[in-house]
Amino acid sequence: MASSKKGPEKKVGISYWSKDKVKCPVCKKDFEREVMRSGNGRMIAGGLTEELHRIYEPSAKFGRIYPLIYEIGVCPNCYTALFWNDFTEKMDPDDADKLYEHSEKRNKNCEEIFPYYNLKHERSLYDGTAMYYLALQTYDDMGAYALPTMKKAIITLRLAWLTAEINQHCAGHNFDLISKMFYSKALFFYQQAVINETERVEKSSTLNNMGPDIDKNYGWDGVIYLCGLLEYKYGQQDDIQLRLKKLNESKTAIARIFGLGKSSKNKPGPLLEHARNLYDNLSKIVNDDEF
């Protein structure tokens, strides 16, 4: 008589290792790709912050998850870190040589902020955040064809979010200060991406997905909005006249997002709502000099 006793249920995790390996364009070695599973209540979408960051609620089965951390791939051999799609894009040979030369430098720099990070097991919030920092350094060594400025803007904003999250779980290790540093870097890169686009140095607006999060692409309007928001929240306050000038410029740019009459109906609703709120806040400062 066959036993009716069942064995232990196989635990299904948050991610799995793809059968298809990824070839690193720098060291030419293959490595495994970790992919986040979807479905079964893993991603319970919560609110959208004014920074266009989607919050995911913890589930009873899987706890709190961080979909953002699965968007970056890292070669464990040479520490080249890219958005997954960029591993299949053609890379300038000179950039590849430079990246290979700077392999150990990326690793050491990353260990200064994220000591003992691990690329070999299922990624945690901590490891996934370290991977973004490796990606920031990787795009530093890439030419305009790769749209590095726009990508570094997205990466640094996500790093600000992720390090703030680490700080909530592990206070007292300066990740709150690190988060502020990344917000400042995000402000610089977002504004530089717009400058590069205007001066035709780098075609920032041609990036397929500008996020900034993974749930929705807010496009170039989102970039203009974030330039203004980051200036408002994290811009310098030592030179008041310069701050007023920058905020007034942001106010003008933000007005274009929702001040286009009927055409504005085609723009994402949440972005319009946040843009209107930002416009009102900028107006109060610029008009009343409330510092």
Short mmCIF file of the C-alpha atoms (twelve columns), coordinates in Angstrom:
data_MODEL
# 
_entry.id   MODEL 
# 
loop_
_atom_site.group_PDB 
_atom_site.id 
_atom_site.type_symbol 
_atom_site.label_atom_id 
_atom_site.label_alt_id 
_atom_site.label_comp_id 
_atom_site.label_asym_id 
_atom_site.label_seq_id 
_atom_site.Cartn_x 
_atom_site.Cartn_y 
_atom_site.Cartn_z 
_atom_site.pdbx_PDB_model_num 
ATOM 1   C CA . MET A 1   0.000  0.000  0.000   1 
ATOM 2   C CA . ALA A 2   1.454  3.344  -1.040  1 
ATOM 3   C CA . SER A 3   2.118  5.817  1.687   1 
ATOM 4   C CA . SER A 4   -0.121 8.892  1.676   1 
ATOM 5   C CA . LYS A 5   2.505  10.864 3.504   1 
ATOM 6   C CA . LYS A 6   3.617  13.913 1.509   1 
ATOM 7   C CA . GLY A 7   7.169  15.239 1.527   1 
ATOM 8   C CA . PRO A 8   7.966  18.791 2.522   1 
ATOM 9   C CA . GLU A 9   6.754  21.417 0.101   1 
ATOM 10  C CA . LYS A 10  9.446  22.875 -2.092  1 
ATOM 11  C CA . LYS A 11  9.939  26.489 -1.127  1 
ATOM 12  C CA . VAL A 12  9.515  28.867 -4.046  1 
ATOM 13  C CA . GLY A 13  11.615 31.952 -3.522  1 
ATOM 14  C CA . ILE A 14  11.505 35.492 -4.775  1 
ATOM 15  C CA . SER A 15  13.976 34.880 -7.601  1 
ATOM 16  C CA . TYR A 16  15.502 32.150 -9.751  1 
ATOM 17  C CA . TRP A 17  18.631 31.649 -11.857 1 
ATOM 18  C CA . SER A 18  17.965 31.796 -15.572 1 
ATOM 19  C CA . LYS A 19  19.095 28.877 -17.745 1 
ATOM 20  C CA . ASP A 20  20.485 31.400 -20.224 1 
ATOM 21  C CA . LYS A 21  23.818 32.795 -19.134 1 
ATOM 22  C CA . VAL A 22  24.976 36.350 -19.824 1 
ATOM 23  C CA . LYS A 23  28.250 37.128 -21.595 1 
ATOM 24  C CA . CYS A 24  30.183 40.029 -20.120 1 
ATOM 25  C CA . PRO A 25  31.182 42.479 -22.882 1 
ATOM 26  C CA . VAL A 26  34.307 43.435 -20.932 1 
ATOM 27  C CA . CYS A 27  35.989 40.193 -19.808 1 
ATOM 28  C CA . LYS A 28  34.022 37.945 -22.227 1 
ATOM 29  C CA . LYS A 29  33.153 35.451 -19.467 1 
ATOM 30  C CA . ASP A 30  29.672 34.027 -18.917 1 
ATOM 31  C CA . PHE A 31  27.789 34.466 -15.661 1 
ATOM 32  C CA . GLU A 32  24.356 33.561 -14.324 1 
ATOM 33  C CA . ARG A 33  21.416 35.929 -14.363 1 
ATOM 34  C CA . GLU A 34  19.137 36.214 -11.346 1 
ATOM 35  C CA . VAL A 35  15.521 36.979 -12.259 1 
ATOM 36  C CA . MET A 36  12.755 38.043 -9.911  1 
ATOM 37  C CA . ARG A 37  9.646  35.862 -10.026 1 
ATOM 38  C CA . SER A 38  6.289  37.524 -10.549 1 
ATOM 39  C CA . GLY A 39  2.820  36.577 -9.389  1 
ATOM 40  C CA . ASN A 40  1.531  34.857 -6.247  1 
ATOM 41  C CA . GLY A 41  1.224  38.149 -4.413  1 
ATOM 42  C CA . ARG A 42  4.908  38.999 -4.462  1 
ATOM 43  C CA . MET A 43  4.377  42.539 -5.719  1 
ATOM 44  C CA . ILE A 44  1.648  44.362 -3.826  1 
ATOM 45  C CA . ALA A 45  1.781  47.899 -5.179  1 
ATOM 46  C CA . GLY A 46  1.326  50.643 -2.626  1 
ATOM 47  C CA . GLY A 47  1.567  54.397 -2.977  1 
ATOM 48  C CA . LEU A 48  3.621  56.525 -5.359  1 
ATOM 49  C CA . THR A 49  5.906  59.093 -3.721  1 
ATOM 50  C CA . GLU A 50  6.454  62.602 -5.044  1 
ATOM 51  C CA . GLU A 51  9.781  61.288 -6.378  1 
ATOM 52  C CA . LEU A 52  7.800  58.846 -8.562  1 
ATOM 53  C CA . HIS A 53  9.006  55.921 -6.443  1 
ATOM 54  C CA . ARG A 54  6.562  53.033 -6.139  1 
ATOM 55  C CA . ILE A 55  6.269  51.562 -2.652  1 
ATOM 56  C CA . TYR A 56  5.495  47.837 -2.424  1 
ATOM 57  C CA . GLU A 57  3.624  46.517 0.577   1 
ATOM 58  C CA . PRO A 58  4.974  43.433 2.382   1 
ATOM 59  C CA . SER A 59  3.053  40.202 1.803   1 
ATOM 60  C CA . ALA A 60  2.316  37.561 4.423   1 
ATOM 61  C CA . LYS A 61  4.153  34.909 2.389   1 
ATOM 62  C CA . PHE A 62  7.181  36.766 1.039   1 
ATOM 63  C CA . GLY A 63  7.575  39.744 3.339   1 
ATOM 64  C CA . ARG A 64  8.889  43.003 1.915   1 
ATOM 65  C CA . ILE A 65  10.468 42.789 -1.495  1 
ATOM 66  C CA . TYR A 66  12.485 45.253 -3.553  1 
ATOM 67  C CA . PRO A 67  11.885 44.761 -7.299  1 
ATOM 68  C CA . LEU A 68  14.392 47.515 -8.103  1 
ATOM 69  C CA . ILE A 69  17.385 45.442 -7.031  1 
ATOM 70  C CA . TYR A 70  16.894 42.913 -9.853  1 
ATOM 71  C CA . GLU A 71  17.306 45.490 -12.634 1 
ATOM 72  C CA . ILE A 72  21.112 45.511 -12.576 1 
ATOM 73  C CA . GLY A 73  23.434 42.711 -13.642 1 
ATOM 74  C CA . VAL A 74  27.011 42.377 -12.408 1 
ATOM 75  C CA . CYS A 75  29.821 40.256 -13.807 1 
ATOM 76  C CA . PRO A 76  31.417 38.617 -10.737 1 
ATOM 77  C CA . ASN A 77  34.710 38.291 -12.592 1 
ATOM 78  C CA . CYS A 78  35.410 41.951 -13.483 1 
ATOM 79  C CA . TYR A 79  32.677 43.839 -11.574 1 
ATOM 80  C CA . THR A 80  31.185 45.358 -14.709 1 
ATOM 81  C CA . ALA A 81  27.621 46.334 -13.785 1 
ATOM 82  C CA . LEU A 82  24.967 47.379 -16.291 1 
ATOM 83  C CA . PHE A 83  21.239 47.458 -16.843 1 
ATOM 84  C CA . TRP A 84  20.528 43.974 -18.186 1 
ATOM 85  C CA . ASN A 85  19.711 45.171 -21.712 1 
ATOM 86  C CA . ASP A 86  23.110 46.843 -22.022 1 
ATOM 87  C CA . PHE A 87  24.919 43.515 -21.779 1 
ATOM 88  C CA . THR A 88  23.694 42.768 -25.299 1 
ATOM 89  C CA . GLU A 89  24.413 46.222 -26.744 1 
ATOM 90  C CA . LYS A 90  27.604 46.901 -28.669 1 
ATOM 91  C CA . MET A 91  30.314 48.397 -26.453 1 
ATOM 92  C CA . ASP A 92  33.128 50.614 -27.662 1 
ATOM 93  C CA . PRO A 93  36.376 48.547 -27.456 1 
ATOM 94  C CA . ASP A 94  38.202 51.425 -25.773 1 
ATOM 95  C CA . ASP A 95  35.472 51.595 -23.113 1 
ATOM 96  C CA . ALA A 96  35.739 47.843 -22.586 1 
ATOM 97  C CA . ASP A 97  39.507 48.138 -22.104 1 
ATOM 98  C CA . LYS A 98  39.062 50.981 -19.628 1 
ATOM 99  C CA . LEU A 99  36.404 49.061 -17.703 1 
ATOM 100 C CA . TYR A 100 38.637 45.998 -17.504 1 
ATOM 101 C CA . GLU A 101 41.534 48.139 -16.276 1 
ATOM 102 C CA . HIS A 102 39.321 49.652 -13.554 1 
ATOM 103 C CA . SER A 103 37.796 46.327 -12.416 1 
ATOM 104 C CA . GLU A 104 39.488 46.125 -9.040  1 
ATOM 105 C CA . LYS A 105 39.027 49.846 -8.451  1 
ATOM 106 C CA . ARG A 106 35.233 49.426 -8.777  1 
ATOM 107 C CA . ASN A 107 35.304 46.533 -6.322  1 
ATOM 108 C CA . LYS A 108 37.384 48.413 -3.739  1 
ATOM 109 C CA . ASN A 109 35.271 51.557 -4.018  1 
ATOM 110 C CA . CYS A 110 32.126 49.489 -3.550  1 
ATOM 111 C CA . GLU A 111 33.538 47.701 -0.502  1 
ATOM 112 C CA . GLU A 112 34.182 51.057 1.169   1 
ATOM 113 C CA . ILE A 113 30.440 51.713 1.309   1 
ATOM 114 C CA . PHE A 114 29.126 48.128 1.175   1 
ATOM 115 C CA . PRO A 115 31.717 45.929 2.934   1 
ATOM 116 C CA . TYR A 116 31.300 42.177 2.403   1 
ATOM 117 C CA . TYR A 117 28.731 42.581 -0.377  1 
ATOM 118 C CA . ASN A 118 28.129 39.304 -2.208  1 
ATOM 119 C CA . LEU A 119 27.552 38.643 -5.920  1 
ATOM 120 C CA . LYS A 120 27.310 34.860 -5.693  1 
ATOM 121 C CA . HIS A 121 24.033 34.222 -3.863  1 
ATOM 122 C CA . GLU A 122 20.423 35.424 -4.166  1 
ATOM 123 C CA . ARG A 123 20.677 39.145 -3.751  1 
ATOM 124 C CA . SER A 124 19.513 40.950 -0.658  1 
ATOM 125 C CA . LEU A 125 18.564 44.621 -0.409  1 
ATOM 126 C CA . TYR A 126 22.156 45.313 0.674   1 
ATOM 127 C CA . ASP A 127 23.792 43.344 -2.157  1 
ATOM 128 C CA . GLY A 128 21.392 44.731 -4.756  1 
ATOM 129 C CA . THR A 129 22.152 48.284 -3.664  1 
ATOM 130 C CA . ALA A 130 25.887 47.583 -3.924  1 
ATOM 131 C CA . MET A 131 25.289 46.414 -7.501  1 
ATOM 132 C CA . TYR A 132 23.796 49.806 -8.350  1 
ATOM 133 C CA . TYR A 133 26.923 51.470 -6.990  1 
ATOM 134 C CA . LEU A 134 29.064 49.251 -9.221  1 
ATOM 135 C CA . ALA A 135 26.832 50.276 -12.144 1 
ATOM 136 C CA . LEU A 136 27.309 53.971 -11.336 1 
ATOM 137 C CA . GLN A 137 31.071 53.481 -11.633 1 
ATOM 138 C CA . THR A 138 30.718 51.387 -14.789 1 
ATOM 139 C CA . TYR A 139 28.736 54.045 -16.673 1 
ATOM 140 C CA . ASP A 140 31.338 56.603 -15.567 1 
ATOM 141 C CA . ASP A 141 33.711 54.942 -18.025 1 
ATOM 142 C CA . MET A 142 31.321 54.792 -20.980 1 
ATOM 143 C CA . GLY A 143 30.907 57.178 -23.904 1 
ATOM 144 C CA . ALA A 144 27.906 59.290 -24.932 1 
ATOM 145 C CA . TYR A 145 26.566 56.506 -27.203 1 
ATOM 146 C CA . ALA A 146 25.529 54.600 -24.041 1 
ATOM 147 C CA . LEU A 147 23.599 57.619 -22.638 1 
ATOM 148 C CA . PRO A 148 25.568 57.347 -19.380 1 
ATOM 149 C CA . THR A 149 24.449 60.667 -17.868 1 
ATOM 150 C CA . MET A 150 20.748 59.814 -18.006 1 
ATOM 151 C CA . LYS A 151 21.435 56.320 -16.708 1 
ATOM 152 C CA . LYS A 152 23.557 57.665 -13.855 1 
ATOM 153 C CA . ALA A 153 20.710 60.039 -12.964 1 
ATOM 154 C CA . ILE A 154 18.308 57.101 -12.618 1 
ATOM 155 C CA . ILE A 155 20.903 54.990 -10.806 1 
ATOM 156 C CA . THR A 156 21.779 57.654 -8.231  1 
ATOM 157 C CA . LEU A 157 18.116 58.394 -7.500  1 
ATOM 158 C CA . ARG A 158 17.473 54.676 -6.978  1 
ATOM 159 C CA . LEU A 159 20.595 54.485 -4.799  1 
ATOM 160 C CA . ALA A 160 19.157 57.307 -2.670  1 
ATOM 161 C CA . TRP A 161 15.938 55.311 -2.219  1 
ATOM 162 C CA . LEU A 162 17.667 52.008 -1.531  1 
ATOM 163 C CA . THR A 163 20.225 53.360 0.947   1 
ATOM 164 C CA . ALA A 164 17.413 55.147 2.801   1 
ATOM 165 C CA . GLU A 165 15.665 51.769 2.988   1 
ATOM 166 C CA . ILE A 166 18.844 50.125 4.324   1 
ATOM 167 C CA . ASN A 167 19.043 52.865 6.959   1 
ATOM 168 C CA . GLN A 168 15.525 52.031 8.140   1 
ATOM 169 C CA . HIS A 169 16.573 48.427 8.743   1 
ATOM 170 C CA . CYS A 170 20.096 49.141 9.958   1 
ATOM 171 C CA . ALA A 171 20.339 52.574 11.552  1 
ATOM 172 C CA . GLY A 172 23.605 53.907 12.927  1 
ATOM 173 C CA . HIS A 173 25.779 53.011 9.920   1 
ATOM 174 C CA . ASN A 174 25.520 56.392 8.148   1 
ATOM 175 C CA . PHE A 175 23.297 55.158 5.341   1 
ATOM 176 C CA . ASP A 176 21.067 58.169 5.976   1 
ATOM 177 C CA . LEU A 177 24.018 60.436 5.096   1 
ATOM 178 C CA . ILE A 178 24.896 58.239 2.139   1 
ATOM 179 C CA . SER A 179 21.313 58.559 0.900   1 
ATOM 180 C CA . LYS A 180 21.559 62.361 1.039   1 
ATOM 181 C CA . MET A 181 24.811 62.186 -0.906  1 
ATOM 182 C CA . PHE A 182 23.117 60.167 -3.636  1 
ATOM 183 C CA . TYR A 183 20.214 62.629 -3.774  1 
ATOM 184 C CA . SER A 184 22.749 65.403 -4.422  1 
ATOM 185 C CA . LYS A 185 24.374 63.313 -7.149  1 
ATOM 186 C CA . ALA A 186 20.952 62.604 -8.667  1 
ATOM 187 C CA . LEU A 187 20.230 66.353 -8.793  1 
ATOM 188 C CA . PHE A 188 23.505 66.917 -10.638 1 
ATOM 189 C CA . PHE A 189 23.032 64.078 -13.146 1 
ATOM 190 C CA . TYR A 190 19.382 64.892 -13.904 1 
ATOM 191 C CA . GLN A 191 20.222 68.509 -14.616 1 
ATOM 192 C CA . GLN A 192 23.329 67.558 -16.574 1 
ATOM 193 C CA . ALA A 193 21.279 65.148 -18.702 1 
ATOM 194 C CA . VAL A 194 18.985 68.041 -19.653 1 
ATOM 195 C CA . ILE A 195 21.979 70.265 -20.442 1 
ATOM 196 C CA . ASN A 196 23.532 67.509 -22.569 1 
ATOM 197 C CA . GLU A 197 20.252 67.078 -24.423 1 
ATOM 198 C CA . THR A 198 19.909 70.822 -25.051 1 
ATOM 199 C CA . GLU A 199 23.496 71.147 -26.250 1 
ATOM 200 C CA . ARG A 200 23.227 67.936 -28.294 1 
ATOM 201 C CA . VAL A 201 26.155 66.400 -26.465 1 
ATOM 202 C CA . GLU A 202 24.175 63.334 -25.456 1 
ATOM 203 C CA . LYS A 203 20.739 62.266 -26.705 1 
ATOM 204 C CA . SER A 204 19.345 61.745 -23.216 1 
ATOM 205 C CA . SER A 205 15.695 61.879 -24.307 1 
ATOM 206 C CA . THR A 206 16.139 58.850 -26.580 1 
ATOM 207 C CA . LEU A 207 16.549 56.438 -23.673 1 
ATOM 208 C CA . ASN A 208 13.765 53.865 -24.017 1 
ATOM 209 C CA . ASN A 209 12.728 53.855 -20.375 1 
ATOM 210 C CA . MET A 210 13.459 56.763 -18.050 1 
ATOM 211 C CA . GLY A 211 11.560 55.347 -15.093 1 
ATOM 212 C CA . PRO A 212 12.621 56.489 -12.621 1 
ATOM 213 C CA . ASP A 213 11.118 53.380 -11.006 1 
ATOM 214 C CA . ILE A 214 10.204 50.142 -12.784 1 
ATOM 215 C CA . ASP A 215 6.404  50.296 -12.680 1 
ATOM 216 C CA . LYS A 216 5.916  53.128 -15.185 1 
ATOM 217 C CA . ASN A 217 7.941  55.131 -17.683 1 
ATOM 218 C CA . TYR A 218 7.327  58.845 -17.077 1 
ATOM 219 C CA . GLY A 219 9.549  59.797 -19.997 1 
ATOM 220 C CA . TRP A 220 11.165 63.170 -20.580 1 
ATOM 221 C CA . ASP A 221 8.371  65.015 -18.754 1 
ATOM 222 C CA . GLY A 222 9.288  62.965 -15.705 1 
ATOM 223 C CA . VAL A 223 12.918 64.011 -16.112 1 
ATOM 224 C CA . ILE A 224 12.001 67.714 -16.229 1 
ATOM 225 C CA . TYR A 225 9.743  67.282 -13.217 1 
ATOM 226 C CA . LEU A 226 12.460 65.498 -11.210 1 
ATOM 227 C CA . CYS A 227 14.985 68.199 -12.081 1 
ATOM 228 C CA . GLY A 228 12.679 70.725 -10.441 1 
ATOM 229 C CA . LEU A 229 11.743 68.522 -7.487  1 
ATOM 230 C CA . LEU A 230 15.344 67.603 -6.665  1 
ATOM 231 C CA . GLU A 231 16.388 71.252 -6.921  1 
ATOM 232 C CA . TYR A 232 13.528 72.196 -4.584  1 
ATOM 233 C CA . LYS A 233 14.329 69.477 -2.030  1 
ATOM 234 C CA . TYR A 234 18.097 69.036 -2.272  1 
ATOM 235 C CA . GLY A 235 19.512 72.087 -4.053  1 
ATOM 236 C CA . GLN A 236 22.150 74.295 -2.412  1 
ATOM 237 C CA . GLN A 237 20.932 77.032 -0.078  1 
ATOM 238 C CA . ASP A 238 24.149 78.974 0.528   1 
ATOM 239 C CA . ASP A 239 23.660 81.361 -2.397  1 
ATOM 240 C CA . ILE A 240 20.061 82.506 -2.037  1 
ATOM 241 C CA . GLN A 241 19.946 84.497 -5.267  1 
ATOM 242 C CA . LEU A 242 21.265 81.563 -7.262  1 
ATOM 243 C CA . ARG A 243 18.717 79.298 -5.587  1 
ATOM 244 C CA . LEU A 244 15.880 81.679 -6.471  1 
ATOM 245 C CA . LYS A 245 17.097 81.802 -10.062 1 
ATOM 246 C CA . LYS A 246 17.236 78.004 -10.344 1 
ATOM 247 C CA . LEU A 247 13.833 77.551 -8.703  1 
ATOM 248 C CA . ASN A 248 12.288 80.113 -11.035 1 
ATOM 249 C CA . GLU A 249 13.744 78.250 -14.016 1 
ATOM 250 C CA . SER A 250 12.312 75.021 -12.597 1 
ATOM 251 C CA . LYS A 251 8.924  76.673 -12.153 1 
ATOM 252 C CA . THR A 252 8.893  77.727 -15.822 1 
ATOM 253 C CA . ALA A 253 9.892  74.245 -16.969 1 
ATOM 254 C CA . ILE A 254 7.306  72.557 -14.721 1 
ATOM 255 C CA . ALA A 255 4.581  74.861 -16.070 1 
ATOM 256 C CA . ARG A 256 5.152  73.403 -19.523 1 
ATOM 257 C CA . ILE A 257 4.306  69.910 -18.261 1 
ATOM 258 C CA . PHE A 258 0.670  70.677 -17.438 1 
ATOM 259 C CA . GLY A 259 0.150  74.047 -19.119 1 
ATOM 260 C CA . LEU A 260 -0.376 72.717 -22.624 1 
ATOM 261 C CA . GLY A 261 -4.163 72.741 -22.758 1 
ATOM 262 C CA . LYS A 262 -5.855 69.721 -24.319 1 
ATOM 263 C CA . SER A 263 -2.569 67.953 -25.048 1 
ATOM 264 C CA . SER A 264 -1.924 67.653 -21.319 1 
ATOM 265 C CA . LYS A 265 -4.739 65.085 -21.147 1 
ATOM 266 C CA . ASN A 266 -2.409 62.597 -22.780 1 
ATOM 267 C CA . LYS A 267 0.139  62.896 -19.994 1 
ATOM 268 C CA . PRO A 268 0.217  60.501 -17.003 1 
ATOM 269 C CA . GLY A 269 -2.250 61.573 -14.312 1 
ATOM 270 C CA . PRO A 270 -0.002 61.055 -11.263 1 
ATOM 271 C CA . LEU A 271 2.777  63.093 -12.869 1 
ATOM 272 C CA . LEU A 272 0.377  65.994 -13.542 1 
ATOM 273 C CA . GLU A 273 -0.814 65.937 -9.948  1 
ATOM 274 C CA . HIS A 274 2.701  65.959 -8.516  1 
ATOM 275 C CA . ALA A 275 3.796  68.622 -11.019 1 
ATOM 276 C CA . ARG A 276 0.942  70.923 -9.977  1 
ATOM 277 C CA . ASN A 277 1.894  70.519 -6.307  1 
ATOM 278 C CA . LEU A 278 5.535  71.258 -7.085  1 
ATOM 279 C CA . TYR A 279 4.556  74.291 -9.170  1 
ATOM 280 C CA . ASP A 280 2.545  75.671 -6.252  1 
ATOM 281 C CA . ASN A 281 5.458  75.149 -3.842  1 
ATOM 282 C CA . LEU A 282 7.927  76.768 -6.230  1 
ATOM 283 C CA . SER A 283 5.594  79.707 -6.755  1 
ATOM 284 C CA . LYS A 284 5.398  80.384 -3.020  1 
ATOM 285 C CA . ILE A 285 9.183  80.513 -2.737  1 
ATOM 286 C CA . VAL A 286 9.892  82.474 -5.894  1 
ATOM 287 C CA . ASN A 287 7.063  84.979 -5.350  1 
ATOM 288 C CA . ASP A 288 7.422  85.425 -1.599  1 
ATOM 289 C CA . ASP A 289 11.141 84.679 -1.124  1 
ATOM 290 C CA . GLU A 290 10.205 82.308 1.687   1 
ATOM 291 C CA . PHE A 291 13.537 80.847 2.747   1 
# 
